[in-house]
Tab-separated table of C-alpha atoms and ligand atoms in Angstrom:
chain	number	residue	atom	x	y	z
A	1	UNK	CA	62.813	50.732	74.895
A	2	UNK	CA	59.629	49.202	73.655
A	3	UNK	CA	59.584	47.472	76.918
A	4	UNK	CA	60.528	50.349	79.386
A	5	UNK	CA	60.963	49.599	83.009
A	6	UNK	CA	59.683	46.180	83.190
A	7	UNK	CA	59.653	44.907	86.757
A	8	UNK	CA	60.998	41.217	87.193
A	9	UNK	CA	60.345	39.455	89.983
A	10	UNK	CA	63.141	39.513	92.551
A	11	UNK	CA	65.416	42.776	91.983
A	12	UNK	CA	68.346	40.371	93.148
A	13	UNK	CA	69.437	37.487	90.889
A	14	UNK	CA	69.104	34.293	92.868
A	15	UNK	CA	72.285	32.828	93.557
A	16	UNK	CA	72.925	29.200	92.616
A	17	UNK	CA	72.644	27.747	96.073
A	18	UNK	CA	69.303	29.253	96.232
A	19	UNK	CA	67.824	27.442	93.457
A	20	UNK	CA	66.016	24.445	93.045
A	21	UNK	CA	67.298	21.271	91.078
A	22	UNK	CA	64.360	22.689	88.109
A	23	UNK	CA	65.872	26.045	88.520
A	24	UNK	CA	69.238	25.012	88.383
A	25	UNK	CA	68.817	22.623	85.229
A	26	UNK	CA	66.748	25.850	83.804
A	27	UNK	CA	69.729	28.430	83.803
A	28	UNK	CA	72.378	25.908	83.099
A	29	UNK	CA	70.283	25.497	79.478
A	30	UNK	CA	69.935	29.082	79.734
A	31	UNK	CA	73.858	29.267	79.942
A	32	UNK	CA	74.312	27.171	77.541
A	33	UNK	CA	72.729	29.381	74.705
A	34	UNK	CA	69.605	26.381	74.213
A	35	UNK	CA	66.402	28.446	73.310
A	36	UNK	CA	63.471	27.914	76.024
A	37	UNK	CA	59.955	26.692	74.133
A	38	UNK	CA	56.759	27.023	75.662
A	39	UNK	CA	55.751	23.167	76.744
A	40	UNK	CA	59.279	23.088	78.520
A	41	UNK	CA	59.259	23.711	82.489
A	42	UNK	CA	60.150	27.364	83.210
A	43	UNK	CA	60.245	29.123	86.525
A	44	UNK	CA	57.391	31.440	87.336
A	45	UNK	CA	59.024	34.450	87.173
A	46	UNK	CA	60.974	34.113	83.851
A	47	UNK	CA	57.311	33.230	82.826
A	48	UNK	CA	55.094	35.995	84.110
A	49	UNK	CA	58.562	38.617	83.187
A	50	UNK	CA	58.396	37.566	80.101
A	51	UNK	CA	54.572	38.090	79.562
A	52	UNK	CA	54.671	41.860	81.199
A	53	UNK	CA	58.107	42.481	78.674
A	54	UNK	CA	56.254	40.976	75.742
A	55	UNK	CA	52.972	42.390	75.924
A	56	UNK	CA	54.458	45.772	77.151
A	57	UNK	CA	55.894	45.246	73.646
A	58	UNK	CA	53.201	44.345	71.780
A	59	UNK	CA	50.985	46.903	72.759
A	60	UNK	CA	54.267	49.943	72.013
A	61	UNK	CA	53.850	48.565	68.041
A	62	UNK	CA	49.954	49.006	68.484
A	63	UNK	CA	49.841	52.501	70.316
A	64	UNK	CA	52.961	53.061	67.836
A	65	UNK	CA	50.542	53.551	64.568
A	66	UNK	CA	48.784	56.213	66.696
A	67	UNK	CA	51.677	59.084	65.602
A	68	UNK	CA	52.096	57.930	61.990
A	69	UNK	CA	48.634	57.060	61.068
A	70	UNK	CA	48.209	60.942	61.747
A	71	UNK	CA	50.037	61.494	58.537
A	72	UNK	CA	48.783	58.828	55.897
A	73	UNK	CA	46.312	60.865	54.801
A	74	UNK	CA	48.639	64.445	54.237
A	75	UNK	CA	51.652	62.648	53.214
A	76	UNK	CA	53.004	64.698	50.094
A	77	UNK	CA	53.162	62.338	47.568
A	78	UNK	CA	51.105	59.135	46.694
A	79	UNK	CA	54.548	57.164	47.183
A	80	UNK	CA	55.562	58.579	50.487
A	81	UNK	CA	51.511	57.628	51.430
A	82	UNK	CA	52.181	54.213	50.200
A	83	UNK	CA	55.425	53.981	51.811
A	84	UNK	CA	53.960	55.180	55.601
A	85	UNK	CA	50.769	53.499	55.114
A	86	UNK	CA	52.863	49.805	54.640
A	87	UNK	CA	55.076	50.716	57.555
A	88	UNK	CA	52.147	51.751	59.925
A	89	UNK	CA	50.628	48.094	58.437
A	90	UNK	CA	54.038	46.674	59.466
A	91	UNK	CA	53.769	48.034	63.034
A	92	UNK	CA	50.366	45.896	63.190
A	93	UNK	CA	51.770	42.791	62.579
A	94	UNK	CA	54.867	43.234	64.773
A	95	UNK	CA	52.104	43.543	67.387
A	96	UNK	CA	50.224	40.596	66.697
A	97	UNK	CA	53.499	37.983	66.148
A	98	UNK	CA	54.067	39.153	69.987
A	99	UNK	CA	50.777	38.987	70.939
A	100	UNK	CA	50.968	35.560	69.436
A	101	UNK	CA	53.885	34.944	71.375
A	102	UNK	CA	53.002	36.360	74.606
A	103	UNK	CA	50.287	33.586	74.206
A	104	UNK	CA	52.453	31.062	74.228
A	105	UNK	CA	53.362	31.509	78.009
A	106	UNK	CA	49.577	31.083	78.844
A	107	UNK	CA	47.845	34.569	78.878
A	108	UNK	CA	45.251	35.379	76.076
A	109	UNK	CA	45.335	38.480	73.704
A	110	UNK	CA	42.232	39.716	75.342
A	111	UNK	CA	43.690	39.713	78.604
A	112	UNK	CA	47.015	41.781	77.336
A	113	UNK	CA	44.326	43.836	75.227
A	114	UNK	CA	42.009	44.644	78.473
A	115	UNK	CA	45.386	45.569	80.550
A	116	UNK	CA	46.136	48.174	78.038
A	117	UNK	CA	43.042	49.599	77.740
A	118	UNK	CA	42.857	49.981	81.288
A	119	UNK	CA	45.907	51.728	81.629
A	120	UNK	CA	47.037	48.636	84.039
A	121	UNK	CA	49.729	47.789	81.042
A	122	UNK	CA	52.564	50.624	79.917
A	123	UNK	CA	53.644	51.243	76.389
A	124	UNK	CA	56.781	52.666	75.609
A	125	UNK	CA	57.070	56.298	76.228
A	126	UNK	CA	57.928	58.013	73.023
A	127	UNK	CA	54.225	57.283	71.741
A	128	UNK	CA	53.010	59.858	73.584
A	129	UNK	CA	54.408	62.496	72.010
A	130	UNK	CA	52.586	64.424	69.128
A	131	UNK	CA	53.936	64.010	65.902
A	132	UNK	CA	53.400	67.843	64.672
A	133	UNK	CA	54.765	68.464	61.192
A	134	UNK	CA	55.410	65.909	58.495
A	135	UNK	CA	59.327	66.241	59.174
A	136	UNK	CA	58.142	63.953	62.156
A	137	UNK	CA	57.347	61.304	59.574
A	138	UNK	CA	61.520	61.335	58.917
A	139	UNK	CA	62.323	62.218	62.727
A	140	UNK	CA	60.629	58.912	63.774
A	141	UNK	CA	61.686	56.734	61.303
A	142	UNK	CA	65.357	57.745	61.520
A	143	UNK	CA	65.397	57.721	65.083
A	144	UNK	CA	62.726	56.008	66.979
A	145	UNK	CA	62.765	53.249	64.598
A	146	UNK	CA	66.379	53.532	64.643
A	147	UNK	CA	66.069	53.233	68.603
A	148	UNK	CA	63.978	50.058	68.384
A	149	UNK	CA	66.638	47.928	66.075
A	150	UNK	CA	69.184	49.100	68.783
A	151	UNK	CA	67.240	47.709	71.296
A	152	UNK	CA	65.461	44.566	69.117
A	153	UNK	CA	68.611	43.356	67.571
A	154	UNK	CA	70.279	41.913	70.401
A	155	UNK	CA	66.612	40.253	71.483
A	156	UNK	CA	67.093	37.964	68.330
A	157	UNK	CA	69.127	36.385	70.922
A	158	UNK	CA	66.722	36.146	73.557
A	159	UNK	CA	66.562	32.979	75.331
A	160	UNK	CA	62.842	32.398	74.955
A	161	UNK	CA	62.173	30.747	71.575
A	162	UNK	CA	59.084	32.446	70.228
A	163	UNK	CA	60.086	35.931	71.240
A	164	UNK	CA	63.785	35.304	69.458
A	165	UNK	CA	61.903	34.112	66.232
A	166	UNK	CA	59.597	37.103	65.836
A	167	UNK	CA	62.253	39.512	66.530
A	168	UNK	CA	64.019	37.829	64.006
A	169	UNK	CA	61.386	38.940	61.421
A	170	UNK	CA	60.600	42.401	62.913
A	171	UNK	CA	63.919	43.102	62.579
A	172	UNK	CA	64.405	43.205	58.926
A	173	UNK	CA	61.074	45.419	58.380
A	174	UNK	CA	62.540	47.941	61.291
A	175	UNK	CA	65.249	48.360	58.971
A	176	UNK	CA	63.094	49.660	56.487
A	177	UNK	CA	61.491	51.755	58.404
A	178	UNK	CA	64.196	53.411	59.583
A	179	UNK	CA	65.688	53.985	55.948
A	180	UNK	CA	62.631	55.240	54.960
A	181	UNK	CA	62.722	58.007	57.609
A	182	UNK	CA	66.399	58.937	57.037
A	183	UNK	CA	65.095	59.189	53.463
A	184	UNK	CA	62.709	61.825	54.323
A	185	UNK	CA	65.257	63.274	56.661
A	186	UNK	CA	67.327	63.905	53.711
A	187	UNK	CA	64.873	64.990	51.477
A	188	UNK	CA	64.274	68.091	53.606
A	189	UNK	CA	67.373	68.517	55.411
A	190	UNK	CA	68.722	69.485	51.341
A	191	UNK	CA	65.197	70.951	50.537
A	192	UNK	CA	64.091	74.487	50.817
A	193	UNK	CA	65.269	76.673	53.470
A	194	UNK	CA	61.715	76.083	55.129
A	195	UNK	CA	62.021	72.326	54.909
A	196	UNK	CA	65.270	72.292	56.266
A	197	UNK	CA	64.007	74.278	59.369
A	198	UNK	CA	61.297	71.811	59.574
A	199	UNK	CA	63.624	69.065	59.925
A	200	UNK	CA	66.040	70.655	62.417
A	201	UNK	CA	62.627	71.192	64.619
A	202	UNK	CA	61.646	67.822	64.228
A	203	UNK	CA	65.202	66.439	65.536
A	204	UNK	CA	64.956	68.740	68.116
A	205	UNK	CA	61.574	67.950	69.547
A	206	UNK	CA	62.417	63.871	69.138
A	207	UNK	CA	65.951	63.563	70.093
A	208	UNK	CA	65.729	63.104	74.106
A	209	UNK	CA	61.995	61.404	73.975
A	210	UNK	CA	63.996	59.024	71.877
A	211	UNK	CA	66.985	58.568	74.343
A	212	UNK	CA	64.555	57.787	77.344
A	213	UNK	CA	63.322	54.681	75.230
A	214	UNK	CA	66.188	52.945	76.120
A	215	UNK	CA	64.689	52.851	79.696
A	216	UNK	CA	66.263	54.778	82.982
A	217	UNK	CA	70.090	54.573	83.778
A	218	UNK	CA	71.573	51.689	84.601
A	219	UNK	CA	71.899	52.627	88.403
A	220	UNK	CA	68.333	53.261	88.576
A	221	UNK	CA	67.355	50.076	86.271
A	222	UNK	CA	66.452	48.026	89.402
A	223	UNK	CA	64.917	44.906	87.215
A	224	UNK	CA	67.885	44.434	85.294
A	225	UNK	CA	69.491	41.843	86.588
A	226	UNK	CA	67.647	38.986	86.651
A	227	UNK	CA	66.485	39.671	83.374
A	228	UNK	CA	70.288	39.919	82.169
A	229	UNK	CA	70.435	36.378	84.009
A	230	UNK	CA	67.691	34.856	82.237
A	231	UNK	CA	68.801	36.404	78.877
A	232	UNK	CA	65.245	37.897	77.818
A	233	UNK	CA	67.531	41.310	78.392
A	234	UNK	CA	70.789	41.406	76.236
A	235	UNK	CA	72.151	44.956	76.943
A	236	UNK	CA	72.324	47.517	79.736
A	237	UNK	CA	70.293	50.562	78.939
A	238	UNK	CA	72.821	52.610	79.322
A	239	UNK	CA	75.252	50.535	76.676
A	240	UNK	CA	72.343	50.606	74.314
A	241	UNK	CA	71.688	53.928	74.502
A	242	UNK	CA	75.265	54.990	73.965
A	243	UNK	CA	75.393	53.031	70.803
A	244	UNK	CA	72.431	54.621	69.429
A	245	UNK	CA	74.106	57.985	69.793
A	246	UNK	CA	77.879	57.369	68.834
A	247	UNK	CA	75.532	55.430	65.547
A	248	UNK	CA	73.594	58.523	65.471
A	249	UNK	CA	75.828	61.736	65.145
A	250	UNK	CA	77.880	61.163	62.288
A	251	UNK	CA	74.216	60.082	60.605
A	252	UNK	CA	72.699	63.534	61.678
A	253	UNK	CA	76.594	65.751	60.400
A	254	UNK	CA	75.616	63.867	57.133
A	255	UNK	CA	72.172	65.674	56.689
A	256	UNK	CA	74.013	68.713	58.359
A	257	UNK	CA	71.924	69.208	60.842
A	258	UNK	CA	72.738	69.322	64.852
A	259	UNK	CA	71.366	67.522	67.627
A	260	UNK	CA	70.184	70.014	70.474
A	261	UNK	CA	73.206	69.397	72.823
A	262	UNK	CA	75.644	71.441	73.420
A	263	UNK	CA	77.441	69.338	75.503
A	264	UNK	CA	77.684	66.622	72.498
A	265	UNK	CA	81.437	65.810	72.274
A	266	UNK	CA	83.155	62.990	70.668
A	267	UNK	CA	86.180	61.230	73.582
A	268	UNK	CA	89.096	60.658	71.241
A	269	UNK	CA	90.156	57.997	74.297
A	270	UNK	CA	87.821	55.799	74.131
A	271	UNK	CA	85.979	56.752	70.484
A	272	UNK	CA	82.442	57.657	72.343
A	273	UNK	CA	80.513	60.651	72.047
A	274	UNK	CA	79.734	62.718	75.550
A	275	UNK	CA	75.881	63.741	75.795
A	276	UNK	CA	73.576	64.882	77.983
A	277	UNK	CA	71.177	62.941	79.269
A	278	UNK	CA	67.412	63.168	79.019
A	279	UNK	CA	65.473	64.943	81.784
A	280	UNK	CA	64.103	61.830	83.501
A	281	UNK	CA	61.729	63.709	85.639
A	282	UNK	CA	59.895	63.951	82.757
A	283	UNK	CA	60.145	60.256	81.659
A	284	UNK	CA	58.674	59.232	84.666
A	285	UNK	CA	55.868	61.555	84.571
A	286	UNK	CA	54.978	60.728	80.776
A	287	UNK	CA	55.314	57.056	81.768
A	288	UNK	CA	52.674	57.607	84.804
A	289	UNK	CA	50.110	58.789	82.152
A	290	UNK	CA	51.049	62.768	82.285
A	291	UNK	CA	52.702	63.012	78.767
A	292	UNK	CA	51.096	65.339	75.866
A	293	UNK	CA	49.038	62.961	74.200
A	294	UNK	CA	48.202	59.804	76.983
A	295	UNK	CA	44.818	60.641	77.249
A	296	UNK	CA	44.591	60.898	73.265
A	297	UNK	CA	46.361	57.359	72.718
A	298	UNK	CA	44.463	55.183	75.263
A	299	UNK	CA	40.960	56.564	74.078
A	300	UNK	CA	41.776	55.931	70.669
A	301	UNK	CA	42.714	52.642	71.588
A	302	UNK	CA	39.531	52.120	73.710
A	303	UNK	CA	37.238	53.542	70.911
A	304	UNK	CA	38.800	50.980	68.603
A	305	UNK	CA	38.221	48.339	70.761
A	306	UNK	CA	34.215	49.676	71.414
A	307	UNK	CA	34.009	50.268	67.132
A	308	UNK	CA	35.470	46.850	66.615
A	309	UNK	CA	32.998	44.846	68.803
A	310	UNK	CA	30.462	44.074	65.692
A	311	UNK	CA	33.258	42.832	63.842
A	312	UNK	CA	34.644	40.683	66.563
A	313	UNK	CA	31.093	39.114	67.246
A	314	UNK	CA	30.179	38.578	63.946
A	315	UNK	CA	33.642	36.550	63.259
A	316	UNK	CA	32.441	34.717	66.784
A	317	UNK	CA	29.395	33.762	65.631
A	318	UNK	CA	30.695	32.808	61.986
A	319	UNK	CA	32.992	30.460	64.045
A	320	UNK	CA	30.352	29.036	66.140
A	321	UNK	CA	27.998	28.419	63.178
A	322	UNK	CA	30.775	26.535	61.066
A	323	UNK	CA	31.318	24.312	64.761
A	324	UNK	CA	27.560	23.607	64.422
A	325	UNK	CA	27.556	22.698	60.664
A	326	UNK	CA	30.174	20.279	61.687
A	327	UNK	CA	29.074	19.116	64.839
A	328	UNK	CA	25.666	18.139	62.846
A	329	UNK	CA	27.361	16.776	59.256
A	330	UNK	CA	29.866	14.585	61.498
A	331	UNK	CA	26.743	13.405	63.814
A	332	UNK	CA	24.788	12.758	61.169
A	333	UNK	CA	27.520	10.255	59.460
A	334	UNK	CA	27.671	8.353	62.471
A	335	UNK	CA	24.139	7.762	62.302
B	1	FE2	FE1	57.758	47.692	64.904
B	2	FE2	FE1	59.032	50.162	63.023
């Protein structure tokens, strides 16, 4: 998802006889459905988990403007510019409430910002894929947005207070970005013949970088566990990802157009569709930096970080200056 393969500490969940009287009081609140806030005692790993899952986050809704932003300038019509250019602006914030958040456990935004740049910190996979047509505008929106709420909607139930709450508010912007892209989506899918074909390459090229954002199968999702424990996971990847499709495929036979599996068929037993999976080879070799467009994402990342360093100084000194001014006035009243 937006946080793929995010490694918690101790791939086996410690049993209750293992845990300390702190530990034990932790989970039982955990249990209990109580939200965790940040001055309350945590154990280290639920801590530093949380801080790799929500900063992996944080920095998928950054790199995430990367594809889109491609677009806002050829978009075809001043609404659909207006449109993409408030969801890219959307994106933004949803990184900076979980930078906020990822704050909270005692890690700065600068740190999380220096890991990414580095390459030390993942984002989530899809990103680096190139977004080649404007039918990608609609393929993304329907379905990597799409993805996301699958994925995001359960974390509103996450047992760590601040992450719950801002997932709480991304939420209900994902769900206009996804409804924008199905809008688009349908605009071509019943356009011109051309459009249509656009739109049937689009699904094609995004339909199986989409299903790897749900994160490896479940047998090879060795971090799961304790993070299913803790509650700061909700779902399986694999139960995740087959909602997305059995919510997906009667949403794609509405805009008539087919998703590239042949092997797509719906069990009348148990009311879930059959599909083939993605070829994880190539999810793990996109996640370890050899994807289309890696290279292209993390230097436009770094050269926005090098282009933004007058801006970042000047606020720093603006800040300092108004400390002085005070420092001085309050000195000066004492006197
Ligand atoms: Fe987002
Ligand atoms: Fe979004």
């Amino acid at each position: 998802m937006y946080a793929q393969m995010v490694s918690s500490t101790g791939k086996v969940v410690k049993s209750y006889e293992d845990m300390s009287p702190d530990e034990r009081a932790f989970q039982a609140r955990i249990d209990a459905g109580e939200k965790i806030e940040p001055k309350d005692w945590m154990p280290e790993g639920y801590r530093k988990t949380l801080i790799r899952q929500m900063g992996q986050h944080a920095h998928s809704e950054i790199v995430g403007q990367l594809p889109e932003g491609n677009w806002i300038t050829r978009a075809p019509t001043l609404e659909r510019k207006a449109i993409l250019l408030a969801k890219v602006q959307d994106e933004a914030g949803h990184g900076l409430y979980l930078y906020c958040g990822a704050e909270t456990l005692g890690v700065t935004r600068d740190d999380l910002t220096r890991d990414l740049l580095s390459g030390k910190m993942k984002y989530s996979s899809i990103f680096n894929y190139p977004t080649l047509t404007w039918a990608d505008m609609g393929a993304v929106g329907w379905l990597v947005d799409g993805a996301a709420i699958m994925n995001q909607v359960p974390l509103q139930r996450t047992s760590y207070g601040p992450y719950s709450r801002a997932m709480i508010r991304i939420c209900k912007e994902e769900s206009f970005h996804q409804r924008q892209g199905f809008d688009i989506m349908m605009k071509m899918a019943y356009g011109l013949p051309a459009q249509r074909k656009m739109a049937q390459d689009a699904l094609n090229r995004t339909w199986y970088p989409a299903l790897m954002m749900f994160g490896p199968s479940d047998a090879d999702s060795v971090h799961s566990a304790q993070s299913m424990a803790w509650k700061i996971k909700i779902n399986t990847n694999d139960e995740l990802r087959q909602k997305f499709v059995d919510q997906t495929v009667p949403q794609a036979e509405y805009l008539g157009l087919s998703i590239p599996d042949e092997h797509l068929k719906r069990d009348p037993e148990t009311g879930h569709y059959n599909f083939t999976q993605p070829d994880w080879d190539e999810f793990f070799d996109v996640l370890s930096g050899n994807g289309p467009c890696n290279v292209e994402r993390l230097n436009a990342r770094n050269k926005a970080w090098d282009d933004g360093e007058w801006v970042r100084d000047g606020l720093m000194a603006h800040a300092e200056k108004k400390r002085t001014a005070k420092c001085a006035a309050e000195s000066g009243r004492q006197s």
